[in-house]
PDB file of C-alpha atoms and ligand atoms in Angstrom:
ATOM      1  CA  MET A   1       4.629 -34.279  20.479  1.00 64.00           C
ATOM      2  CA  ASP A   2       2.011 -32.169  22.100  1.00 63.00           C
ATOM      3  CA  THR A   3      -1.063 -34.290  22.296  1.00 72.00           C
ATOM      4  CA  THR A   4      -3.308 -31.500  23.592  1.00 93.00           C
ATOM      5  CA  ILE A   5      -3.133 -30.051  20.085  1.00 97.00           C
ATOM      6  CA  ALA A   6      -5.792 -31.392  17.600  1.00 98.00           C
ATOM      7  CA  VAL A   7      -5.059 -31.635  13.945  1.00 98.00           C
ATOM      8  CA  VAL A   8      -8.292 -31.276  11.937  1.00 98.00           C
ATOM      9  CA  PRO A   9      -9.284 -30.547   8.345  1.00 97.00           C
ATOM     10  CA  MET A  10      -9.326 -26.988   7.600  1.00 97.00           C
ATOM     11  CA  GLY A  11     -12.981 -25.484   7.373  1.00 96.00           C
ATOM     12  CA  LEU A  12     -14.350 -22.153   6.301  1.00 95.00           C
ATOM     13  CA  GLY A  13     -14.451 -21.147   9.974  1.00 96.00           C
ATOM     14  CA  HIS A  14     -10.635 -21.262  10.098  1.00 97.00           C
ATOM     15  CA  LEU A  15     -10.038 -18.915   7.201  1.00 96.00           C
ATOM     16  CA  ARG A  16      -9.476 -15.716   9.018  1.00 97.00           C
ATOM     17  CA  GLN A  17      -7.083 -17.178  11.691  1.00 98.00           C
ATOM     18  CA  VAL A  18      -5.041 -19.070   8.979  1.00 98.00           C
ATOM     19  CA  LEU A  19      -4.763 -15.882   6.852  1.00 97.00           C
ATOM     20  CA  ASP A  20      -3.656 -13.772  10.000  1.00 97.00           C
ATOM     21  CA  LEU A  21      -1.074 -16.409  11.040  1.00 98.00           C
ATOM     22  CA  GLY A  22       0.345 -16.519   7.508  1.00 96.00           C
ATOM     23  CA  HIS A  23       0.658 -12.781   7.455  1.00 94.00           C
ATOM     24  CA  GLN A  24       2.403 -13.014  10.803  1.00 95.00           C
ATOM     25  CA  VAL A  25       5.067 -15.598   9.811  1.00 95.00           C
ATOM     26  CA  PHE A  26       5.571 -15.657   5.908  1.00 92.00           C
ATOM     27  CA  ASP A  27       8.117 -13.432   4.343  1.00 83.00           C
ATOM     28  CA  THR A  28       6.926 -13.479   0.739  1.00 73.00           C
ATOM     29  CA  THR A  29       9.572 -11.009  -0.433  1.00 74.00           C
ATOM     30  CA  ILE A  30      12.002 -13.871  -0.265  1.00 74.00           C
ATOM     31  CA  LYS A  31      10.093 -15.845  -2.969  1.00 71.00           C
ATOM     32  CA  PRO A  32       8.831 -13.006  -5.200  1.00 68.00           C
ATOM     33  CA  TYR A  33       6.731 -15.498  -7.313  1.00 68.00           C
ATOM     34  CA  THR A  34       4.411 -16.164  -4.353  1.00 71.00           C
ATOM     35  CA  SER A  35       2.148 -14.025  -2.410  1.00 81.00           C
ATOM     36  CA  TRP A  36       0.051 -14.764   0.651  1.00 91.00           C
ATOM     37  CA  SER A  37      -3.581 -13.683   0.175  1.00 92.00           C
ATOM     38  CA  LEU A  38      -7.195 -14.584   0.942  1.00 93.00           C
ATOM     39  CA  THR A  39      -7.369 -15.773  -2.535  1.00 92.00           C
ATOM     40  CA  ALA A  40      -4.410 -18.061  -2.107  1.00 91.00           C
ATOM     41  CA  VAL A  41      -6.138 -19.787   1.013  1.00 95.00           C
ATOM     42  CA  ALA A  42      -9.615 -19.719  -0.430  1.00 94.00           C
ATOM     43  CA  GLU A  43      -8.421 -21.359  -3.719  1.00 91.00           C
ATOM     44  CA  HIS A  44      -6.959 -24.098  -1.707  1.00 93.00           C
ATOM     45  CA  LEU A  45     -10.121 -24.648   0.283  1.00 92.00           C
ATOM     46  CA  ASP A  46     -12.405 -24.461  -2.866  1.00 92.00           C
ATOM     47  CA  SER A  47     -10.408 -27.231  -4.563  1.00 89.00           C
ATOM     48  CA  PRO A  48     -12.283 -30.612  -4.177  1.00 87.00           C
ATOM     49  CA  ASP A  49      -9.042 -32.472  -3.807  1.00 88.00           C
ATOM     50  CA  ASN A  50      -7.277 -30.129  -1.229  1.00 92.00           C
ATOM     51  CA  ALA A  51      -5.261 -31.429   1.595  1.00 96.00           C
ATOM     52  CA  CYS A  52      -5.634 -28.533   4.183  1.00 98.00           C
ATOM     53  CA  TRP A  53      -5.308 -29.105   7.853  1.00 98.00           C
ATOM     54  CA  VAL A  54      -5.175 -26.888  10.903  1.00 98.00           C
ATOM     55  CA  ALA A  55      -3.728 -27.482  14.379  1.00 98.00           C
ATOM     56  CA  LEU A  56      -5.903 -26.287  17.158  1.00 98.00           C
ATOM     57  CA  ASP A  57      -5.308 -25.366  20.705  1.00 97.00           C
ATOM     58  CA  SER A  58      -8.824 -25.303  21.822  1.00 96.00           C
ATOM     59  CA  ASP A  59     -10.368 -22.727  19.214  1.00 96.00           C
ATOM     60  CA  ARG A  60      -7.080 -21.108  18.355  1.00 98.00           C
ATOM     61  CA  VAL A  61      -5.448 -21.942  15.162  1.00 98.00           C
ATOM     62  CA  VAL A  62      -1.832 -22.517  15.966  1.00 98.00           C
ATOM     63  CA  GLY A  63      -0.724 -24.092  12.760  1.00 98.00           C
ATOM     64  CA  PHE A  64      -1.677 -24.991   9.219  1.00 98.00           C
ATOM     65  CA  VAL A  65      -0.704 -26.708   6.048  1.00 98.00           C
ATOM     66  CA  LEU A  66      -2.136 -26.142   2.579  1.00 97.00           C
ATOM     67  CA  GLY A  67      -1.504 -28.862   0.006  1.00 96.00           C
ATOM     68  CA  SER A  68      -3.255 -29.869  -3.065  1.00 95.00           C
ATOM     69  CA  MET A  69      -3.052 -32.429  -5.916  1.00 93.00           C
ATOM     70  CA  GLU A  70      -2.081 -29.607  -8.367  1.00 85.00           C
ATOM     71  CA  PHE A  71       1.340 -29.076  -9.271  1.00 83.00           C
ATOM     72  CA  GLU A  72       1.882 -27.250 -12.628  1.00 74.00           C
ATOM     73  CA  HIS A  73       1.373 -29.639 -15.476  1.00 74.00           C
ATOM     74  CA  ARG A  74       2.181 -32.923 -13.485  1.00 79.00           C
ATOM     75  CA  ASP A  75      -1.043 -34.732 -12.996  1.00 81.00           C
ATOM     76  CA  ASP A  76       0.313 -37.378 -10.462  1.00 89.00           C
ATOM     77  CA  TRP A  77       2.388 -34.793  -8.460  1.00 93.00           C
ATOM     78  CA  ALA A  78       0.999 -33.074  -5.392  1.00 95.00           C
ATOM     79  CA  TYR A  79       2.105 -29.846  -3.891  1.00 95.00           C
ATOM     80  CA  LEU A  80       2.656 -28.938  -0.271  1.00 97.00           C
ATOM     81  CA  GLU A  81       2.721 -25.286  -0.668  1.00 95.00           C
ATOM     82  CA  TRP A  82       2.207 -23.466   2.575  1.00 96.00           C
ATOM     83  CA  ILE A  83       2.964 -24.477   6.252  1.00 98.00           C
ATOM     84  CA  ALA A  84       3.192 -22.383   9.376  1.00 98.00           C
ATOM     85  CA  VAL A  85       3.160 -22.664  13.154  1.00 98.00           C
ATOM     86  CA  ALA A  86       2.537 -19.938  15.537  1.00 98.00           C
ATOM     87  CA  PRO A  87       5.779 -18.565  16.904  1.00 98.00           C
ATOM     88  CA  ASP A  88       4.831 -19.286  20.545  1.00 98.00           C
ATOM     89  CA  MET A  89       3.988 -22.942  19.592  1.00 98.00           C
ATOM     90  CA  GLN A  90       7.080 -23.714  17.461  1.00 98.00           C
ATOM     91  CA  GLY A  91       9.400 -26.613  18.453  1.00 97.00           C
ATOM     92  CA  HIS A  92       6.675 -28.980  19.706  1.00 97.00           C
ATOM     93  CA  GLY A  93       6.384 -31.123  16.740  1.00 97.00           C
ATOM     94  CA  ILE A  94       3.253 -29.585  15.291  1.00 98.00           C
ATOM     95  CA  ALA A  95       4.652 -28.828  11.845  1.00 98.00           C
ATOM     96  CA  ARG A  96       5.855 -32.563  11.627  1.00 98.00           C
ATOM     97  CA  ARG A  97       2.327 -33.664  12.391  1.00 98.00           C
ATOM     98  CA  LEU A  98       0.903 -31.383   9.733  1.00 98.00           C
ATOM     99  CA  VAL A  99       3.434 -32.537   7.099  1.00 98.00           C
ATOM    100  CA  ASN A 100       2.601 -36.128   7.799  1.00 98.00           C
ATOM    101  CA  VAL A 101      -1.189 -35.843   7.803  1.00 98.00           C
ATOM    102  CA  CYS A 102      -1.080 -33.707   4.551  1.00 98.00           C
ATOM    103  CA  SER A 103       1.389 -36.116   2.888  1.00 98.00           C
ATOM    104  CA  GLU A 104      -0.526 -39.241   3.767  1.00 97.00           C
ATOM    105  CA  ALA A 105      -3.817 -37.616   2.402  1.00 97.00           C
ATOM    106  CA  LEU A 106      -1.942 -36.790  -0.858  1.00 96.00           C
ATOM    107  CA  PHE A 107      -0.518 -40.216  -1.335  1.00 96.00           C
ATOM    108  CA  ALA A 108      -3.856 -41.829  -0.615  1.00 96.00           C
ATOM    109  CA  ARG A 109      -5.207 -39.783  -3.476  1.00 93.00           C
ATOM    110  CA  GLY A 110      -2.605 -41.168  -6.007  1.00 94.00           C
ATOM    111  CA  ALA A 111       0.176 -38.638  -5.774  1.00 95.00           C
ATOM    112  CA  ARG A 112       3.395 -40.320  -6.832  1.00 95.00           C
ATOM    113  CA  HIS A 113       5.399 -37.378  -5.590  1.00 95.00           C
ATOM    114  CA  ILE A 114       4.858 -34.468  -3.279  1.00 97.00           C
ATOM    115  CA  VAL A 115       6.735 -31.254  -4.211  1.00 95.00           C
ATOM    116  CA  THR A 116       7.548 -28.426  -1.796  1.00 95.00           C
ATOM    117  CA  ASP A 117       9.900 -25.529  -2.362  1.00 91.00           C
ATOM    118  CA  VAL A 118      12.219 -24.093   0.436  1.00 91.00           C
ATOM    119  CA  GLU A 119      14.108 -21.018   0.232  1.00 88.00           C
ATOM    120  CA  ASP A 120      17.861 -21.372   0.980  1.00 85.00           C
ATOM    121  CA  ARG A 121      17.961 -19.455   4.189  1.00 88.00           C
ATOM    122  CA  ASN A 122      14.872 -21.043   5.734  1.00 92.00           C
ATOM    123  CA  SER A 123      16.692 -23.540   7.784  1.00 94.00           C
ATOM    124  CA  ALA A 124      13.812 -24.457   9.942  1.00 96.00           C
ATOM    125  CA  SER A 125      11.733 -25.280   7.004  1.00 96.00           C
ATOM    126  CA  ALA A 126      14.567 -27.193   5.265  1.00 95.00           C
ATOM    127  CA  ALA A 127      15.262 -29.314   8.282  1.00 97.00           C
ATOM    128  CA  LEU A 128      11.634 -30.019   8.663  1.00 98.00           C
ATOM    129  CA  MET A 129      11.205 -31.254   5.100  1.00 97.00           C
ATOM    130  CA  THR A 130      14.359 -33.308   4.803  1.00 97.00           C
ATOM    131  CA  SER A 131      13.577 -35.002   8.025  1.00 97.00           C
ATOM    132  CA  SER A 132      10.067 -35.740   6.838  1.00 97.00           C
ATOM    133  CA  GLY A 133      11.248 -37.730   3.708  1.00 97.00           C
ATOM    134  CA  PHE A 134      11.681 -34.868   1.143  1.00 97.00           C
ATOM    135  CA  VAL A 135      14.952 -35.088  -0.871  1.00 96.00           C
ATOM    136  CA  PRO A 136      16.378 -32.360  -2.999  1.00 92.00           C
ATOM    137  CA  ALA A 137      15.252 -32.749  -6.630  1.00 90.00           C
ATOM    138  CA  ALA A 138      16.513 -29.557  -8.260  1.00 86.00           C
ATOM    139  CA  THR A 139      18.023 -26.364  -7.239  1.00 86.00           C
ATOM    140  CA  VAL A 140      16.649 -23.150  -9.128  1.00 83.00           C
ATOM    141  CA  THR A 141      18.352 -19.944  -8.768  1.00 85.00           C
ATOM    142  CA  LEU A 142      16.170 -16.949  -9.260  1.00 84.00           C
ATOM    143  CA  LEU A 143      18.170 -14.529 -11.501  1.00 89.00           C
ATOM    144  CA  VAL A 144      16.940 -11.119 -11.874  1.00 85.00           C
ATOM    145  CA  ARG A 145      17.879  -8.669 -14.637  1.00 89.00           C
ATOM    146  CA  PRO A 146      16.785  -5.230 -13.840  1.00 85.00           C
ATOM    147  CA  ASN A 147      15.299  -2.882 -16.543  1.00 86.00           C
ATOM    148  CA  PRO A 148      17.868  -0.129 -16.520  1.00 88.00           C
ATOM    149  CA  ALA A 149      15.238   2.285 -18.082  1.00 87.00           C
ATOM    150  CA  ALA A 150      12.475   1.632 -15.561  1.00 74.00           C
ATOM    151  CA  PRO A 151      13.861  -0.301 -12.635  1.00 59.00           C
ATOM    152  CA  ASP A 152      10.664  -0.793 -10.765  1.00 64.00           C
ATOM    153  CA  ASP A 153       8.189  -0.550 -13.568  1.00 57.00           C
ATOM    154  CA  VAL A 154       7.729  -3.884 -15.324  1.00 57.00           C
ATOM    155  CA  ALA A 155       4.748  -3.941 -17.702  1.00 62.00           C
ATOM    156  CA  LEU A 156       2.210  -6.789 -17.360  1.00 63.00           C
ATOM    157  CA  PRO A 157      -0.741  -7.085 -19.701  1.00 65.00           C
ATOM    158  CA  PRO A 158      -3.896  -6.444 -17.532  1.00 64.00           C
ATOM    159  CA  ILE A 159      -5.188 -10.044 -18.048  1.00 61.00           C
ATOM    160  CA  ALA A 160      -2.008 -11.780 -17.078  1.00 63.00           C
ATOM    161  CA  LYS A 161      -1.987  -9.557 -13.965  1.00 61.00           C
ATOM    162  CA  ARG A 162      -5.538 -10.407 -13.052  1.00 62.00           C
ATOM    163  CA  ASP A 163      -4.815 -14.135 -13.510  1.00 63.00           C
ATOM    164  CA  LEU A 164      -1.697 -13.972 -11.297  1.00 60.00           C
ATOM    165  CA  VAL A 165      -3.657 -11.981  -8.427  1.00 60.00           C
ATOM    166  CA  ARG A 166      -6.416 -14.522  -8.699  1.00 58.00           C
ATOM    167  CA  ARG A 167      -4.060 -17.360  -8.329  1.00 56.00           C
ATOM    168  CA  GLY A 168      -2.272 -15.709  -5.336  1.00 54.00           C
ATOM    169  CA  ARG A 169       0.955 -15.295  -7.341  1.00 56.00           C
ATOM    170  CA  LEU A 170       0.904 -11.516  -7.248  1.00 57.00           C
ATOM    171  CA  SER A 171      -0.168  -9.381  -4.306  1.00 56.00           C
ATOM    172  CA  VAL A 172      -2.893  -6.720  -4.755  1.00 55.00           C
ATOM    173  CA  GLU A 173      -1.161  -4.498  -2.311  1.00 52.00           C
ATOM    174  CA  HIS A 174       2.134  -4.704  -4.285  1.00 47.00           C
ATOM    175  CA  PRO A 175       1.338  -5.314  -7.776  1.00 44.00           C
ATOM    176  CA  LEU A 176       3.935  -5.035 -10.537  1.00 42.00           C
ATOM    177  CA  ARG A 177       3.018  -2.162 -12.809  1.00 37.00           C
TER     178      ARG A 177
HETATM  179  C1  COA B   1       9.083 -24.282   9.648  1.00 73.65           C
HETATM  180  C2  COA B   1       8.104 -24.288  10.708  1.00 73.65           C
HETATM  181  C3  COA B   1       6.723 -24.599  10.120  1.00 73.65           C
HETATM  182  C4  COA B   1       8.408 -25.421  11.722  1.00 73.65           C
HETATM  183  O1  COA B   1       7.424 -25.559  12.682  1.00 73.65           O
HETATM  184  P1  COA B   1       7.545 -26.318  14.102  1.00 73.65           P
HETATM  185  O2  COA B   1       6.256 -26.750  14.577  1.00 73.65           O
HETATM  186  O3  COA B   1       8.379 -25.449  14.976  1.00 73.65           O
HETATM  187  O4  COA B   1       8.459 -27.540  13.684  1.00 73.65           O
HETATM  188  P2  COA B   1       8.560 -29.007  14.405  1.00 73.65           P
HETATM  189  O5  COA B   1       8.545 -28.710  15.927  1.00 73.65           O
HETATM  190  O6  COA B   1       7.436 -29.898  14.027  1.00 73.65           O
HETATM  191  O7  COA B   1       9.883 -29.543  14.107  1.00 73.65           O
HETATM  192  C5  COA B   1      10.124 -30.566  13.145  1.00 73.65           C
HETATM  193  C6  COA B   1      11.481 -30.618  12.649  1.00 73.65           C
HETATM  194  O8  COA B   1      11.679 -29.376  11.843  1.00 73.65           O
HETATM  195  C7  COA B   1      13.168 -29.061  12.167  1.00 73.65           C
HETATM  196  N1  COA B   1      13.065 -27.585  12.777  1.00 73.65           N
HETATM  197  C8  COA B   1      11.917 -26.905  13.324  1.00 73.65           C
HETATM  198  N2  COA B   1      12.316 -25.701  13.645  1.00 73.65           N
HETATM  199  C9  COA B   1      13.754 -25.545  13.560  1.00 73.65           C
HETATM  200  C10 COA B   1      14.599 -24.669  13.661  1.00 73.65           C
HETATM  201  N3  COA B   1      14.218 -23.401  14.145  1.00 73.65           N
HETATM  202  N4  COA B   1      15.908 -24.762  13.337  1.00 73.65           N
HETATM  203  C11 COA B   1      16.255 -26.039  12.780  1.00 73.65           C
HETATM  204  N5  COA B   1      15.504 -27.010  12.583  1.00 73.65           N
HETATM  205  C12 COA B   1      14.094 -26.800  12.917  1.00 73.65           C
HETATM  206  C13 COA B   1      13.587 -29.976  12.999  1.00 73.65           C
HETATM  207  O9  COA B   1      14.375 -30.957  12.203  1.00 73.65           O
HETATM  208  C14 COA B   1      12.483 -30.528  13.746  1.00 73.65           C
HETATM  209  O10 COA B   1      12.733 -31.946  14.182  1.00 73.65           O
HETATM  210  P3  COA B   1      13.329 -32.254  15.510  1.00 73.65           P
HETATM  211  O11 COA B   1      12.513 -31.547  16.611  1.00 73.65           O
HETATM  212  O12 COA B   1      13.158 -33.701  15.747  1.00 73.65           O
HETATM  213  O13 COA B   1      14.785 -31.914  15.592  1.00 73.65           O
HETATM  214  C15 COA B   1       7.992 -22.951  11.579  1.00 73.65           C
HETATM  215  O14 COA B   1       9.410 -22.554  12.076  1.00 73.65           O
HETATM  216  C16 COA B   1       7.409 -21.782  10.851  1.00 73.65           C
HETATM  217  O15 COA B   1       6.129 -21.661  10.939  1.00 73.65           O
HETATM  218  N6  COA B   1       8.193 -20.889  10.293  1.00 73.65           N
HETATM  219  C17 COA B   1       7.698 -19.785   9.466  1.00 73.65           C
HETATM  220  C18 COA B   1       6.832 -20.122   8.239  1.00 73.65           C
HETATM  221  C19 COA B   1       7.616 -20.800   7.203  1.00 73.65           C
HETATM  222  O16 COA B   1       8.763 -20.483   6.970  1.00 73.65           O
HETATM  223  N7  COA B   1       7.070 -21.881   6.502  1.00 73.65           N
HETATM  224  C20 COA B   1       7.831 -22.589   5.587  1.00 73.65           C
HETATM  225  C21 COA B   1       7.583 -22.069   4.123  1.00 73.65           C
HETATM  226  S1  COA B   1       5.890 -22.049   3.538  1.00 73.65           S
END
């Protein structure tokens, strides 16, 4: 464990670096129902029961975790949604510390379970989560049926689209049409 790295609650001042680090390491094309955006980060910060932490090397944000007490319609389930560590700082136990501090905060607030979803090919994330006490609960396969008449042109009503963008589920740069 690297003791020179401080783990502190995320504040507004960390937003820019968190956003940039996420853009650097997340591949959101793998899970097309997620998108990394300022809105996604800001909504976490804005939530009164957020569990968001950053790992700091002096003033540099070298890792973060974004968790919340909100998981779909389950009142007593929490969600550890995003975690990242800067590539040059990986392998030093920083993510483990972030998972633990976030989980402890969510359990202390009354969560009975914490959910996280890991894409099959993300072996680092899978190993991190399983060695941190997460156990597989369900396997969901994302099946996609392309529209043969308009393969890349799926119509979404404007209100549904706006809501998805607001919730960080749809990227403004790559909106479904
Ligand atoms: C996943 C990630 C956060 C791990 O960060 P990290 O600080 O390097 O992880 P740690 O050093 O705390 O490692 C903790 C455990 O995770 C596992 N792990 C981490 N990196 C691994 C790798 N490359 N391969 C296999 N297991 C790995 C190991 O079990 C490790 O425990 P050990 O060191 O006792 O063997 C980092 O690789 C990352 O930012 N990836 C890109 C973003 C991402 O995919 N996030 C998850 C989806 S939101």
